Amino acid sequence: QWLKEKYNGDIELLNRKWKDNYKSFAEPCLFFHEPYVNVNLPMADRLLPHPDYYFRYADSMEFIGWYGAEIVSAIKESIREAGIEVPLYVNGWSPLFQDFRRLSGIVDMVGVDISPYGEYMQGERITEDEWLYIIDIAKLTNADTGYLWSAELQSGIPPSKQCYLPPGHFKYFPLVLMAYGLKGWNWYMLVNRDSRYNSPVDEWGRKNEYY
């Protein structure tokens, strides 16, 4: 339905853009390209799929941003209907996808999640792709929301990400992000809990090397 509205019901126009031969708008489906790829490629080639899929990819990313904003809008409406009038905040779920300008027109403040998991920095999966988080900051800047903040800036490691990050990393990373324009953040998680380890404060309130 979203594609049909975007292309004014012209399936041939969609086929020319997507380099395909669909018979109706009931056939196309979301295209996702994983951005964590070969860092030996030029930056644009890391971020984009094969040229045959450029428009399909762009439409898919636009749809995800639109759909996410629709969900946030529906949740906001239910909160307001319940009589809750506090300011509302939303944090972006992944680099590249969210439409910050659209979201900032729905809620009072929009932030991003920034979690530089160690598996992307060591071992076989090293990618050097922390630039993805800098893209989020650039997108927030271009959206002219009036603020740049991270709703979740990683300071602990989930059990699913078994790795070691030296304590200096958690000092260096926010300094880099501030250099790119980040104004503030919420540490996630400052204190260990069942889903985190190596947070600056353990479950018993004791400071550790990450503090």
PDB file of C-alpha atoms in Angstrom:
ATOM      1  CA  GLN A   1       0.000   0.000   0.000  1.00  0.00           C
ATOM      2  CA  TRP A   2       2.835   2.396   0.899  1.00  0.00           C
ATOM      3  CA  LEU A   3       4.622   1.729  -2.397  1.00  0.00           C
ATOM      4  CA  LYS A   4       1.387   2.061  -4.353  1.00  0.00           C
ATOM      5  CA  GLU A   5       0.803   5.505  -2.855  1.00  0.00           C
ATOM      6  CA  LYS A   6       4.402   6.596  -3.420  1.00  0.00           C
ATOM      7  CA  TYR A   7       4.351   5.543  -7.084  1.00  0.00           C
ATOM      8  CA  ASN A   8       0.792   6.809  -7.681  1.00  0.00           C
ATOM      9  CA  GLY A   9      -0.368   3.308  -8.596  1.00  0.00           C
ATOM     10  CA  ASP A  10       2.071   3.101 -11.533  1.00  0.00           C
ATOM     11  CA  ILE A  11       3.556  -0.403 -11.351  1.00  0.00           C
ATOM     12  CA  GLU A  12       5.599   0.179 -14.502  1.00  0.00           C
ATOM     13  CA  LEU A  13       7.332   3.140 -12.852  1.00  0.00           C
ATOM     14  CA  LEU A  14       8.198   0.939  -9.888  1.00  0.00           C
ATOM     15  CA  ASN A  15       9.534  -1.745 -12.240  1.00  0.00           C
ATOM     16  CA  ARG A  16      11.763   0.772 -14.034  1.00  0.00           C
ATOM     17  CA  LYS A  17      13.175   2.022 -10.727  1.00  0.00           C
ATOM     18  CA  TRP A  18      13.535  -1.404  -9.131  1.00  0.00           C
ATOM     19  CA  LYS A  19      14.652  -3.148 -12.354  1.00  0.00           C
ATOM     20  CA  ASP A  20      11.986  -5.817 -11.929  1.00  0.00           C
ATOM     21  CA  ASN A  21       8.759  -7.033 -13.578  1.00  0.00           C
ATOM     22  CA  TYR A  22       6.055  -7.094 -10.894  1.00  0.00           C
ATOM     23  CA  LYS A  23       2.476  -7.470 -12.067  1.00  0.00           C
ATOM     24  CA  SER A  24       0.900  -5.628  -9.118  1.00  0.00           C
ATOM     25  CA  PHE A  25       1.799  -3.791  -5.918  1.00  0.00           C
ATOM     26  CA  ALA A  26       0.857  -6.894  -3.936  1.00  0.00           C
ATOM     27  CA  GLU A  27       4.160  -8.539  -4.968  1.00  0.00           C
ATOM     28  CA  PRO A  28       7.078  -6.277  -3.881  1.00  0.00           C
ATOM     29  CA  CYS A  29       8.513  -6.794  -0.404  1.00  0.00           C
ATOM     30  CA  LEU A  30      10.981  -5.036   1.882  1.00  0.00           C
ATOM     31  CA  PHE A  31      14.621  -5.141   0.839  1.00  0.00           C
ATOM     32  CA  PHE A  32      17.239  -5.072   3.583  1.00  0.00           C
ATOM     33  CA  HIS A  33      20.957  -4.664   3.079  1.00  0.00           C
ATOM     34  CA  GLU A  34      23.204  -5.384   6.059  1.00  0.00           C
ATOM     35  CA  PRO A  35      25.575  -2.397   6.402  1.00  0.00           C
ATOM     36  CA  TYR A  36      28.251  -4.142   8.483  1.00  0.00           C
ATOM     37  CA  VAL A  37      30.262  -5.394   5.517  1.00  0.00           C
ATOM     38  CA  ASN A  38      33.743  -5.526   3.992  1.00  0.00           C
ATOM     39  CA  VAL A  39      35.705  -2.524   5.275  1.00  0.00           C
ATOM     40  CA  ASN A  40      38.200  -2.898   2.441  1.00  0.00           C
ATOM     41  CA  LEU A  41      35.555  -1.463   0.106  1.00  0.00           C
ATOM     42  CA  PRO A  42      35.113   2.296  -0.391  1.00  0.00           C
ATOM     43  CA  MET A  43      32.705   3.870   2.103  1.00  0.00           C
ATOM     44  CA  ALA A  44      29.786   4.188  -0.350  1.00  0.00           C
ATOM     45  CA  ASP A  45      30.123   0.566  -1.411  1.00  0.00           C
ATOM     46  CA  ARG A  46      30.038  -0.552   2.224  1.00  0.00           C
ATOM     47  CA  LEU A  47      26.808   1.320   2.803  1.00  0.00           C
ATOM     48  CA  LEU A  48      24.972   0.584  -0.445  1.00  0.00           C
ATOM     49  CA  PRO A  49      23.987  -2.660  -2.176  1.00  0.00           C
ATOM     50  CA  HIS A  50      24.624  -3.513  -5.816  1.00  0.00           C
ATOM     51  CA  PRO A  51      23.560  -0.635  -8.150  1.00  0.00           C
ATOM     52  CA  ASP A  52      20.636  -2.719  -9.451  1.00  0.00           C
ATOM     53  CA  TYR A  53      19.094  -2.456  -5.970  1.00  0.00           C
ATOM     54  CA  TYR A  54      19.689   1.232  -5.183  1.00  0.00           C
ATOM     55  CA  PHE A  55      16.073   2.383  -5.549  1.00  0.00           C
ATOM     56  CA  ARG A  56      14.699  -0.756  -3.906  1.00  0.00           C
ATOM     57  CA  TYR A  57      17.043  -0.143  -0.962  1.00  0.00           C
ATOM     58  CA  ALA A  58      16.231   3.580  -0.738  1.00  0.00           C
ATOM     59  CA  ASP A  59      12.494   2.911  -0.774  1.00  0.00           C
ATOM     60  CA  SER A  60      12.879   0.235   1.885  1.00  0.00           C
ATOM     61  CA  MET A  61      14.854   2.529   4.195  1.00  0.00           C
ATOM     62  CA  GLU A  62      12.307   5.317   3.679  1.00  0.00           C
ATOM     63  CA  PHE A  63       9.485   2.896   4.483  1.00  0.00           C
ATOM     64  CA  ILE A  64      11.155   1.735   7.720  1.00  0.00           C
ATOM     65  CA  GLY A  65      11.553   5.350   8.841  1.00  0.00           C
ATOM     66  CA  TRP A  66       7.921   6.106   7.991  1.00  0.00           C
ATOM     67  CA  TYR A  67       6.580   2.939   9.632  1.00  0.00           C
ATOM     68  CA  GLY A  68       8.603   3.488  12.806  1.00  0.00           C
ATOM     69  CA  ALA A  69       7.207   7.016  13.067  1.00  0.00           C
ATOM     70  CA  GLU A  70       3.671   5.671  12.591  1.00  0.00           C
ATOM     71  CA  ILE A  71       4.180   3.285  15.515  1.00  0.00           C
ATOM     72  CA  VAL A  72       5.544   6.072  17.717  1.00  0.00           C
ATOM     73  CA  SER A  73       2.587   8.262  16.756  1.00  0.00           C
ATOM     74  CA  ALA A  74       0.083   5.545  17.699  1.00  0.00           C
ATOM     75  CA  ILE A  75       1.775   4.976  21.061  1.00  0.00           C
ATOM     76  CA  LYS A  76       1.823   8.722  21.746  1.00  0.00           C
ATOM     77  CA  GLU A  77      -1.904   8.921  21.000  1.00  0.00           C
ATOM     78  CA  SER A  78      -2.701   6.109  23.452  1.00  0.00           C
ATOM     79  CA  ILE A  79      -0.543   7.753  26.145  1.00  0.00           C
ATOM     80  CA  ARG A  80      -2.268  11.102  25.703  1.00  0.00           C
ATOM     81  CA  GLU A  81      -5.709   9.445  25.716  1.00  0.00           C
ATOM     82  CA  ALA A  82      -4.778   7.925  29.088  1.00  0.00           C
ATOM     83  CA  GLY A  83      -4.280  11.447  30.431  1.00  0.00           C
ATOM     84  CA  ILE A  84      -0.491  11.287  30.663  1.00  0.00           C
ATOM     85  CA  GLU A  85       0.913  14.726  29.793  1.00  0.00           C
ATOM     86  CA  VAL A  86       4.629  14.397  30.577  1.00  0.00           C
ATOM     87  CA  PRO A  87       7.143  15.192  27.790  1.00  0.00           C
ATOM     88  CA  LEU A  88       7.707  12.189  25.530  1.00  0.00           C
ATOM     89  CA  TYR A  89      11.063  10.960  24.284  1.00  0.00           C
ATOM     90  CA  VAL A  90      11.958   8.274  21.773  1.00  0.00           C
ATOM     91  CA  ASN A  91      15.307   6.711  20.936  1.00  0.00           C
ATOM     92  CA  GLY A  92      16.303   5.471  17.511  1.00  0.00           C
ATOM     93  CA  TRP A  93      16.629   1.715  17.157  1.00  0.00           C
ATOM     94  CA  SER A  94      19.446   1.335  14.626  1.00  0.00           C
ATOM     95  CA  PRO A  95      21.783   3.462  12.526  1.00  0.00           C
ATOM     96  CA  LEU A  96      20.473   4.595   9.120  1.00  0.00           C
ATOM     97  CA  PHE A  97      16.780   3.734   9.514  1.00  0.00           C
ATOM     98  CA  GLN A  98      15.054   6.385  11.581  1.00  0.00           C
ATOM     99  CA  ASP A  99      13.567   9.570  10.157  1.00  0.00           C
ATOM    100  CA  PHE A 100      14.577  12.062  12.840  1.00  0.00           C
ATOM    101  CA  ARG A 101      12.739  15.008  11.328  1.00  0.00           C
ATOM    102  CA  ARG A 102       9.481  13.044  11.185  1.00  0.00           C
ATOM    103  CA  LEU A 103       9.937  11.677  14.717  1.00  0.00           C
ATOM    104  CA  SER A 104      10.756  15.099  16.175  1.00  0.00           C
ATOM    105  CA  GLY A 105       7.409  16.324  14.884  1.00  0.00           C
ATOM    106  CA  ILE A 106       5.648  13.648  16.938  1.00  0.00           C
ATOM    107  CA  VAL A 107       7.418  13.613  20.308  1.00  0.00           C
ATOM    108  CA  ASP A 108       9.279  16.199  22.355  1.00  0.00           C
ATOM    109  CA  MET A 109      12.788  14.797  21.944  1.00  0.00           C
ATOM    110  CA  VAL A 110      14.514  12.188  19.790  1.00  0.00           C
ATOM    111  CA  GLY A 111      17.781  10.430  20.604  1.00  0.00           C
ATOM    112  CA  VAL A 112      19.889   7.559  19.299  1.00  0.00           C
ATOM    113  CA  ASP A 113      21.251   4.289  20.683  1.00  0.00           C
ATOM    114  CA  ILE A 114      25.030   4.015  20.423  1.00  0.00           C
ATOM    115  CA  SER A 115      26.443   0.605  21.338  1.00  0.00           C
ATOM    116  CA  PRO A 116      29.952  -0.103  19.944  1.00  0.00           C
ATOM    117  CA  TYR A 117      30.010  -3.827  20.667  1.00  0.00           C
ATOM    118  CA  GLY A 118      33.423  -5.372  20.928  1.00  0.00           C
ATOM    119  CA  GLU A 119      32.721  -8.058  18.332  1.00  0.00           C
ATOM    120  CA  TYR A 120      33.017  -5.312  15.705  1.00  0.00           C
ATOM    121  CA  MET A 121      36.462  -4.328  16.963  1.00  0.00           C
ATOM    122  CA  GLN A 122      38.279  -7.590  17.562  1.00  0.00           C
ATOM    123  CA  GLY A 123      38.681 -11.099  16.213  1.00  0.00           C
ATOM    124  CA  GLU A 124      37.335 -12.384  12.914  1.00  0.00           C
ATOM    125  CA  ARG A 125      34.438  -9.909  12.706  1.00  0.00           C
ATOM    126  CA  ILE A 126      36.452  -6.689  13.018  1.00  0.00           C
ATOM    127  CA  THR A 127      34.866  -4.054  10.773  1.00  0.00           C
ATOM    128  CA  GLU A 128      36.008  -0.622  12.008  1.00  0.00           C
ATOM    129  CA  ASP A 129      32.454   0.492  11.306  1.00  0.00           C
ATOM    130  CA  GLU A 130      31.920   2.856  14.226  1.00  0.00           C
ATOM    131  CA  TRP A 131      31.300   5.459  11.503  1.00  0.00           C
ATOM    132  CA  LEU A 132      27.699   4.184  11.447  1.00  0.00           C
ATOM    133  CA  TYR A 133      27.089   5.883  14.779  1.00  0.00           C
ATOM    134  CA  ILE A 134      28.592   9.104  13.473  1.00  0.00           C
ATOM    135  CA  ILE A 135      26.075   8.922  10.599  1.00  0.00           C
ATOM    136  CA  ASP A 136      23.282   9.019  13.195  1.00  0.00           C
ATOM    137  CA  ILE A 137      24.743  12.195  14.707  1.00  0.00           C
ATOM    138  CA  ALA A 138      25.000  13.745  11.239  1.00  0.00           C
ATOM    139  CA  LYS A 139      21.383  12.783  10.498  1.00  0.00           C
ATOM    140  CA  LEU A 140      20.221  14.364  13.757  1.00  0.00           C
ATOM    141  CA  THR A 141      22.122  17.535  12.826  1.00  0.00           C
ATOM    142  CA  ASN A 142      20.536  17.668   9.374  1.00  0.00           C
ATOM    143  CA  ALA A 143      17.079  17.088  10.856  1.00  0.00           C
ATOM    144  CA  ASP A 144      17.563  20.338  12.816  1.00  0.00           C
ATOM    145  CA  THR A 145      15.925  18.954  15.955  1.00  0.00           C
ATOM    146  CA  GLY A 146      17.786  21.442  18.139  1.00  0.00           C
ATOM    147  CA  TYR A 147      19.621  18.853  20.221  1.00  0.00           C
ATOM    148  CA  LEU A 148      22.042  15.955  19.846  1.00  0.00           C
ATOM    149  CA  TRP A 149      21.868  13.262  22.491  1.00  0.00           C
ATOM    150  CA  SER A 150      22.162   9.513  22.913  1.00  0.00           C
ATOM    151  CA  ALA A 151      19.339   7.853  24.808  1.00  0.00           C
ATOM    152  CA  GLU A 152      21.528   4.778  25.335  1.00  0.00           C
ATOM    153  CA  LEU A 153      25.305   5.138  25.202  1.00  0.00           C
ATOM    154  CA  GLN A 154      26.825   1.764  25.986  1.00  0.00           C
ATOM    155  CA  SER A 155      28.826   1.428  29.198  1.00  0.00           C
ATOM    156  CA  GLY A 156      28.183  -2.247  29.907  1.00  0.00           C
ATOM    157  CA  ILE A 157      28.217  -5.363  27.742  1.00  0.00           C
ATOM    158  CA  PRO A 158      25.244  -7.733  27.221  1.00  0.00           C
ATOM    159  CA  PRO A 159      25.876 -11.468  27.817  1.00  0.00           C
ATOM    160  CA  SER A 160      25.169 -12.146  24.139  1.00  0.00           C
ATOM    161  CA  LYS A 161      28.249 -10.077  23.201  1.00  0.00           C
ATOM    162  CA  GLN A 162      31.011 -12.076  24.831  1.00  0.00           C
ATOM    163  CA  CYS A 163      34.051  -9.874  24.409  1.00  0.00           C
ATOM    164  CA  TYR A 164      36.502  -7.688  26.285  1.00  0.00           C
ATOM    165  CA  LEU A 165      36.637  -3.925  25.866  1.00  0.00           C
ATOM    166  CA  PRO A 166      39.445  -2.139  27.740  1.00  0.00           C
ATOM    167  CA  PRO A 167      38.241   0.479  30.258  1.00  0.00           C
ATOM    168  CA  GLY A 168      39.885   3.222  28.195  1.00  0.00           C
ATOM    169  CA  HIS A 169      37.465   2.494  25.369  1.00  0.00           C
ATOM    170  CA  PHE A 170      34.528   3.855  27.364  1.00  0.00           C
ATOM    171  CA  LYS A 171      36.490   7.051  27.947  1.00  0.00           C
ATOM    172  CA  TYR A 172      37.697   7.420  24.367  1.00  0.00           C
ATOM    173  CA  PHE A 173      34.433   6.670  22.559  1.00  0.00           C
ATOM    174  CA  PRO A 174      32.287   9.514  24.013  1.00  0.00           C
ATOM    175  CA  LEU A 175      35.160  11.941  23.410  1.00  0.00           C
ATOM    176  CA  VAL A 176      35.122  10.983  19.733  1.00  0.00           C
ATOM    177  CA  LEU A 177      31.349  11.403  19.582  1.00  0.00           C
ATOM    178  CA  MET A 178      31.522  14.797  21.301  1.00  0.00           C
ATOM    179  CA  ALA A 179      34.038  15.857  18.678  1.00  0.00           C
ATOM    180  CA  TYR A 180      31.394  15.014  16.084  1.00  0.00           C
ATOM    181  CA  GLY A 181      28.757  17.062  17.897  1.00  0.00           C
ATOM    182  CA  LEU A 182      27.108  14.848  20.536  1.00  0.00           C
ATOM    183  CA  LYS A 183      25.909  17.072  23.408  1.00  0.00           C
ATOM    184  CA  GLY A 184      24.783  14.559  26.013  1.00  0.00           C
ATOM    185  CA  TRP A 185      23.918  10.956  26.733  1.00  0.00           C
ATOM    186  CA  ASN A 186      22.469   8.413  29.130  1.00  0.00           C
ATOM    187  CA  TRP A 187      24.920   5.682  30.185  1.00  0.00           C
ATOM    188  CA  TYR A 188      23.508   2.232  29.441  1.00  0.00           C
ATOM    189  CA  MET A 189      23.960   0.527  31.821  1.00  0.00           C
ATOM    190  CA  LEU A 190      25.735   2.432  34.591  1.00  0.00           C
ATOM    191  CA  VAL A 191      25.049  -0.421  37.031  1.00  0.00           C
ATOM    192  CA  ASN A 192      25.264  -4.155  36.237  1.00  0.00           C
ATOM    193  CA  ARG A 193      22.044  -6.112  36.112  1.00  0.00           C
ATOM    194  CA  ASP A 194      20.918  -9.494  34.772  1.00  0.00           C
ATOM    195  CA  SER A 195      21.443  -8.412  31.161  1.00  0.00           C
ATOM    196  CA  ARG A 196      24.767  -6.565  31.509  1.00  0.00           C
ATOM    197  CA  TYR A 197      28.324  -7.063  32.704  1.00  0.00           C
ATOM    198  CA  ASN A 198      31.401  -4.818  32.909  1.00  0.00           C
ATOM    199  CA  SER A 199      29.267  -1.808  33.817  1.00  0.00           C
ATOM    200  CA  PRO A 200      31.108   0.812  35.917  1.00  0.00           C
ATOM    201  CA  VAL A 201      29.221  -0.219  39.081  1.00  0.00           C
ATOM    202  CA  ASP A 202      28.497  -3.853  39.938  1.00  0.00           C
ATOM    203  CA  GLU A 203      25.254  -5.321  41.308  1.00  0.00           C
ATOM    204  CA  TRP A 204      26.380  -4.660  44.899  1.00  0.00           C
ATOM    205  CA  GLY A 205      27.188  -0.985  44.298  1.00  0.00           C
ATOM    206  CA  ARG A 206      30.962  -1.446  44.086  1.00  0.00           C
ATOM    207  CA  LYS A 207      33.044   0.530  41.610  1.00  0.00           C
ATOM    208  CA  ASN A 208      35.310  -1.442  39.260  1.00  0.00           C
ATOM    209  CA  GLU A 209      37.984  -0.732  36.643  1.00  0.00           C
ATOM    210  CA  TYR A 210      35.388   0.741  34.274  1.00  0.00           C
ATOM    211  CA  TYR A 211      34.309   3.385  36.753  1.00  0.00           C
TER     212      TYR A 211
END
